[in-house]
Coordinates of C-alpha atoms in Angstrom, one line a residue:
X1 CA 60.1 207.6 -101.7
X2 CA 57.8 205.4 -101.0
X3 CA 57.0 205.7 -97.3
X4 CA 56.8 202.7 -94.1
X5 CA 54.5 201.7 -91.7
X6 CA 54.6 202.2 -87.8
X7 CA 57.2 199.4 -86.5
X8 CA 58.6 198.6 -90.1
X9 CA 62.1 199.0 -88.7
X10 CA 63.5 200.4 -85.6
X11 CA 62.7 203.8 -85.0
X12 CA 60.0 203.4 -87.2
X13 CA 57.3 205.6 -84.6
X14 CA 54.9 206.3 -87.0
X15 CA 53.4 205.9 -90.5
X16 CA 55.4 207.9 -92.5
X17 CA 53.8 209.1 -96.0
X18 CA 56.3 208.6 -99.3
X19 CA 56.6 211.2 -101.7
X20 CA 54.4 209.0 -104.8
X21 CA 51.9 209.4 -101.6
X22 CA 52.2 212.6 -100.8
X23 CA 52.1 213.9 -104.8
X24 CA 49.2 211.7 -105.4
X25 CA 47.1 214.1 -108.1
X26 CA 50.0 216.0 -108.8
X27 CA 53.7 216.4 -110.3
X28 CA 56.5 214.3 -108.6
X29 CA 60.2 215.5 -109.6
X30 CA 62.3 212.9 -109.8
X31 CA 66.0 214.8 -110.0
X32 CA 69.0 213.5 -111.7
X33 CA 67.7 209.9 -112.3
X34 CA 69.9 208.1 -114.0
X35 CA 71.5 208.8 -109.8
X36 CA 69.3 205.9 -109.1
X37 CA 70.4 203.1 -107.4
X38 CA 69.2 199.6 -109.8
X39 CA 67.4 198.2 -107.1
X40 CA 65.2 201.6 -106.6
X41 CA 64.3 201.8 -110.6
X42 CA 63.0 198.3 -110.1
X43 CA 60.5 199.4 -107.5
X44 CA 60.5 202.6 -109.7
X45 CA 58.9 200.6 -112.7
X46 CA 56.8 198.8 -110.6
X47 CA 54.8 202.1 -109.7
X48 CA 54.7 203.6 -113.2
X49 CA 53.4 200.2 -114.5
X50 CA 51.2 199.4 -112.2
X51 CA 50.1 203.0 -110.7
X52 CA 50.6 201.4 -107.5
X53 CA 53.2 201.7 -104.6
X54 CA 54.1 199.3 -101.3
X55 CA 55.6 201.0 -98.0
X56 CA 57.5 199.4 -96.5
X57 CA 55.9 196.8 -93.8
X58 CA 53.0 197.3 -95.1
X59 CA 50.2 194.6 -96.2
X60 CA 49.2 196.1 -99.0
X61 CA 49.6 198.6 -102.0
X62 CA 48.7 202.0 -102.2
X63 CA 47.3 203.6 -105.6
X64 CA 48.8 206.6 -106.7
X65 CA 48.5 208.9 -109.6
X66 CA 50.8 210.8 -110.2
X67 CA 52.3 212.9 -112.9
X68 CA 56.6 212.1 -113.3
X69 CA 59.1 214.7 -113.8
X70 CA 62.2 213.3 -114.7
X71 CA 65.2 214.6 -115.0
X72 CA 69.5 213.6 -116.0
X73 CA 72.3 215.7 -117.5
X74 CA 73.4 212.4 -118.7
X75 CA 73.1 210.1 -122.0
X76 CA 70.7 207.8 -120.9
X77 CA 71.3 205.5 -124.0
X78 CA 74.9 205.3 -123.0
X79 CA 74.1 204.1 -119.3
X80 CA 71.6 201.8 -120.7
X81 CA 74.7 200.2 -122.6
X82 CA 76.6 200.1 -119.3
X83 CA 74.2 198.6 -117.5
X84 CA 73.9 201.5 -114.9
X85 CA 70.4 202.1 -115.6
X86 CA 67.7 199.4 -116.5
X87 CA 66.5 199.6 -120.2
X88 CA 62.7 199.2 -119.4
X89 CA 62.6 202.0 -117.2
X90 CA 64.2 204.1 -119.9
X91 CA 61.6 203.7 -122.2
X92 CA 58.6 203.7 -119.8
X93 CA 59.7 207.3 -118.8
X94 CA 60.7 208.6 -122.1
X95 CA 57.7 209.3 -123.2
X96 CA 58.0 213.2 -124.0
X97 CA 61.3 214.4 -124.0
X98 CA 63.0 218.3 -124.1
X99 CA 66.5 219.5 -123.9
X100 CA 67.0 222.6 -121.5
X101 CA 70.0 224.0 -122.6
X102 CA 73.2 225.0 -120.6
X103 CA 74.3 228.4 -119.8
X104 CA 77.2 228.8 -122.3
X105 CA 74.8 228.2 -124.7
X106 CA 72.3 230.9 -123.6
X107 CA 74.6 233.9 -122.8
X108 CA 71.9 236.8 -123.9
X109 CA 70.4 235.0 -120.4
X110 CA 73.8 235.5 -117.9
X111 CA 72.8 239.2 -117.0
X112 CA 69.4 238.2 -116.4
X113 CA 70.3 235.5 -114.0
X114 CA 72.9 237.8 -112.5
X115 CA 70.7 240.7 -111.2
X116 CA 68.3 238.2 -109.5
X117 CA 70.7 236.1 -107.8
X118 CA 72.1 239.4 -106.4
X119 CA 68.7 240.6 -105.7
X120 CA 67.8 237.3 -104.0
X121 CA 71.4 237.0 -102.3
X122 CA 71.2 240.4 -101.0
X123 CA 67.9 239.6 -99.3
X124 CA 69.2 236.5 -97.9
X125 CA 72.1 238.1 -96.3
X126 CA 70.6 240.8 -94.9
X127 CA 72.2 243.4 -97.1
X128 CA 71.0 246.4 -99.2
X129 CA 70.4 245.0 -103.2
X130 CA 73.2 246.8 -105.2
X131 CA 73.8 246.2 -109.2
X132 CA 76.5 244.6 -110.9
X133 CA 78.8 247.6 -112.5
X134 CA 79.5 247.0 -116.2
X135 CA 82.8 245.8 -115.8
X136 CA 81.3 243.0 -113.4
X137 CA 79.1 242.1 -116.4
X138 CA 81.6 242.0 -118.8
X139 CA 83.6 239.1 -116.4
X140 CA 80.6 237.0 -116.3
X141 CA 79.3 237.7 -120.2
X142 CA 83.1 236.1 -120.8
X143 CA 83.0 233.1 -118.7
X144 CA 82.3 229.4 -120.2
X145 CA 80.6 228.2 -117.4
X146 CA 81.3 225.0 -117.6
X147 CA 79.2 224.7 -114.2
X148 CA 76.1 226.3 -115.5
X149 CA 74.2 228.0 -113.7
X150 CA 74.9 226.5 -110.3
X151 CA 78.1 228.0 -111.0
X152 CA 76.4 231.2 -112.0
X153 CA 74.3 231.3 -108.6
X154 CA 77.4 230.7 -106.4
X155 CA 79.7 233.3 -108.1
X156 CA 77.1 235.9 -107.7
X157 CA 76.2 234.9 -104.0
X158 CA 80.2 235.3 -103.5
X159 CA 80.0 238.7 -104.8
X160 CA 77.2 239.8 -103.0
X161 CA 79.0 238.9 -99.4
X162 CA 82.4 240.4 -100.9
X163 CA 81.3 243.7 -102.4
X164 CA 82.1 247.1 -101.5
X165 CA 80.6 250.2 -102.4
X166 CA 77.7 250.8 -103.7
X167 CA 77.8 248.6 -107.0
X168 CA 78.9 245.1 -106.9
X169 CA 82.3 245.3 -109.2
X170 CA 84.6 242.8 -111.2
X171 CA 86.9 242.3 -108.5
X172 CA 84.2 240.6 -106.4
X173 CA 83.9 238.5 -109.4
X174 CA 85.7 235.6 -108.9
X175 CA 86.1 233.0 -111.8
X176 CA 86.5 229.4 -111.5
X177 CA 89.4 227.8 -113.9
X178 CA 87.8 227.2 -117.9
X179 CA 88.6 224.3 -119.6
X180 CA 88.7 221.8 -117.3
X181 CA 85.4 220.0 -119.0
X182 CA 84.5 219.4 -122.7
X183 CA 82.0 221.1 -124.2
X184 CA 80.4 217.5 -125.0
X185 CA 77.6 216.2 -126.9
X186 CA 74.3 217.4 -125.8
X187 CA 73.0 214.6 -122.9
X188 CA 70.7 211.6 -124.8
X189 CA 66.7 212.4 -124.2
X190 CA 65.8 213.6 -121.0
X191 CA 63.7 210.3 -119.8
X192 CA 60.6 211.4 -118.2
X193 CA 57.4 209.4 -117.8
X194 CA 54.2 209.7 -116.0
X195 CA 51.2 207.6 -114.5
X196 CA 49.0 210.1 -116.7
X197 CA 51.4 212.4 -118.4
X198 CA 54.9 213.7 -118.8
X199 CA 56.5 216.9 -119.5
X200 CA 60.5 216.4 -118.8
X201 CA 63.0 219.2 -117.9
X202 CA 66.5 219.7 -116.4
X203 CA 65.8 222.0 -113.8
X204 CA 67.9 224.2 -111.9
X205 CA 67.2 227.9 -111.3
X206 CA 65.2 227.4 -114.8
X207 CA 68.5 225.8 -116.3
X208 CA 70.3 222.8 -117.9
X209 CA 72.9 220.9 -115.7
X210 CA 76.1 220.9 -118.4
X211 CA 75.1 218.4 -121.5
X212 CA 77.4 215.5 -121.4
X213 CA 80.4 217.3 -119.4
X214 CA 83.3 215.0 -118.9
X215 CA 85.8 215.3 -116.7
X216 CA 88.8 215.2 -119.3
X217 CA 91.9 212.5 -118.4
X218 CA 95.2 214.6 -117.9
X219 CA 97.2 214.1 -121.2
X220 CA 101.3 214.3 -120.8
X221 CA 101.1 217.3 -122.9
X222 CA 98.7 219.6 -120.3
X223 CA 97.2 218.5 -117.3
X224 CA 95.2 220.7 -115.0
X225 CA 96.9 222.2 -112.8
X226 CA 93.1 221.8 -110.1
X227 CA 93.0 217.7 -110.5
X228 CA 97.0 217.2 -110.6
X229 CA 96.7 219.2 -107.4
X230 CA 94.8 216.6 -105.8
X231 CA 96.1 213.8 -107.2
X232 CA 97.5 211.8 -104.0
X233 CA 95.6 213.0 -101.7
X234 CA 93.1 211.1 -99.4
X235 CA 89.4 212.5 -100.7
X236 CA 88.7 212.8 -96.8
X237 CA 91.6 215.4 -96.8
X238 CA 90.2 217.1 -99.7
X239 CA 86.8 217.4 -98.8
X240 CA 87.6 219.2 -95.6
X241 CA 89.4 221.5 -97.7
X242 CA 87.0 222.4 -99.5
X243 CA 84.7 223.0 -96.8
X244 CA 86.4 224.8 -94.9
X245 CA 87.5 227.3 -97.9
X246 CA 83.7 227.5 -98.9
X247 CA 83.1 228.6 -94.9
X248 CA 86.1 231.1 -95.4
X249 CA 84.4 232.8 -98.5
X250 CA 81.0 233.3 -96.8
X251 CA 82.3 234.4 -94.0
X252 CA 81.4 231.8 -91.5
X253 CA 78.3 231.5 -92.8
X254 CA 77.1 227.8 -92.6
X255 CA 74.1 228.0 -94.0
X256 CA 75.1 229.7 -97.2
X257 CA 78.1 227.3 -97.0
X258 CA 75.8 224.5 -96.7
X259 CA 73.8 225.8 -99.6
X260 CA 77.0 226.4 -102.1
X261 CA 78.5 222.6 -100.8
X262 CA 75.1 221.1 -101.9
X263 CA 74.4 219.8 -98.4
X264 CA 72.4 220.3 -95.5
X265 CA 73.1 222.6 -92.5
X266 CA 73.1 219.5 -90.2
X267 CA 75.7 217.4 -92.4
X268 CA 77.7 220.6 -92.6
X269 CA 77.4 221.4 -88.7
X270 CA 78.3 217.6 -88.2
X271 CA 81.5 217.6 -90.3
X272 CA 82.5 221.2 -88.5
X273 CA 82.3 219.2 -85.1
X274 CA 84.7 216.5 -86.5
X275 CA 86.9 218.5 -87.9
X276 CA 87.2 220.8 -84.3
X277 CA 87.2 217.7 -82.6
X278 CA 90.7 216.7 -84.7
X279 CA 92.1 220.1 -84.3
X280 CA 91.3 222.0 -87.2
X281 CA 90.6 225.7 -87.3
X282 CA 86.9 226.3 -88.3
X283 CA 86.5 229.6 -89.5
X284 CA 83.8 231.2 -86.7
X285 CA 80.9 233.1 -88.0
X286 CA 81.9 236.9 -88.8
X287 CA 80.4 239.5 -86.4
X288 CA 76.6 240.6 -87.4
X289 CA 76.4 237.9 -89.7
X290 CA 74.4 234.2 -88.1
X291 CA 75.4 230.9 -88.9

């Protein structure tokens, strides 16, 4: 975030510019930051305070101005109580705050979304743009969408690599479990701050992340049947499962598996290698389309 000087630590070849640097005039997004480690919203504060940055090795500070986007689909307030995230910062950053909200609270918006992830999937993949048929509408008009539009996005780009025909129909829809999250109380105010001005957001594909969703704790009267599946079960177990199911639904395709995981081709192509290396089957690429 910050940046480091040639020889600040091994491997260090070069001067390396941070991102307060490299916005310096402009808008710095600062993504899910109630994320941040305790020891980075110290050095966080620092900079908004005094409009003013250190890299790492370096002599001296660097001043920066710089415009802060922040943004949390948590209650700040509550993590402020925890202790999780320092109470200064909070209200040095909350100086304008707005509530995007989720999905399942904008449903006029799902078709809208729909047609241009299909649009933009179809492009991405190579393959001719083809609508969603009523009936594909009406599956996604009745979902909760507890994931918001991230879930939205990846249920469409599913769709778009499983239709056939010439429309994209509701049995290339296929719909995560509901219910597995409350509803919740819409997240505290989204703390965002500037060096010279704020204007907050929860961004994501021009969305809310889900406001205050909680796992729920499986009751003796109901659990869910997803997290009492995995209950047991080492989490290095479970995330190759899921990896390797997300490579089985695009085909192979580890860059749009990458992309639906939330991590990058080279973390994805590293985990692959491990996982050959210990003998598990990794679903190869499908003929014409690249990895």
């Amino acid at each position: 975030m910050f940046g480091h000087e040639k020889g600040a630590f091994s491997g260090a070849v070069a001067r390396r510019v941070g991102k307060f640097e490299a916005a310096d005039g402009g808008t710095l997004l600062l993504d899910e930051i109630s994320e941040m480690d305790t020891r980075l919203q110290a050095k966080l504060l620092r900079a908004l305070q005094e409009r003013e940055i250190d890299r790492l090795g370096g002599a001296s500070g660097v001043k920066v101005n710089v415009r802060i986007l922040a943004t949390t689909n948590r209650d700040l307030p509550a993590e402020v109580a925890r202790g999780t995230f320092r109470e200064d910062l909070y209200y040095r950053l909350n100086v304008v705050s707005l509530r995007v909200p989720p999905l399942r609270e904008r449903p006029g918006d799902v078709a809208a979304l729909a047609e241009y992830f299909a649009r933009r999937y179809a492009e991405v993949n190579g393959l001719p743009y083809r609508p969603l048929s009523r009936g594909a509408l009406a599956r996604l008009a009745a979902h909760g969408w507890r994931g918001n539009v991230r879930e939205l996005e990846n249920i469409v780009h599913r769709a778009v690599l499983l239709a056939e025909g010439e429309e994209i129909g509701p049995e290339a829809v296929e719909l995560g479990p509901q219910g597995s999250f409350t509803g919740g109380a819409p997240a505290g105010p989204l703390a965002a701050g500037s060096l010279g001005g704020v204007v907050p957001g929860r961004s994501h594909t021009g969305s809310a992340a889900p406001s205050g969703a909680v796992a729920q704790v499986p009751g003796p009267e109901g659990h869910y049947a997803g997290i009492a599946s995995l209950v047991g079960r080492r989490m290095d177990d479970v995330e190759r499962d899921l990896i390797i199911g997300t490579l089985g639904h695009t085909f192979g395709n580890r860059t749009h598996a990458a992309t639906i995981l939330g991590i990058s081709i080279r973390a994805l192509r590293n985990k692959l290698r491990d996982y050959t290396a210990q003998g598990v089957a990794v679903p190869p690429p499908a003929a014409g389309i690249a990895a």
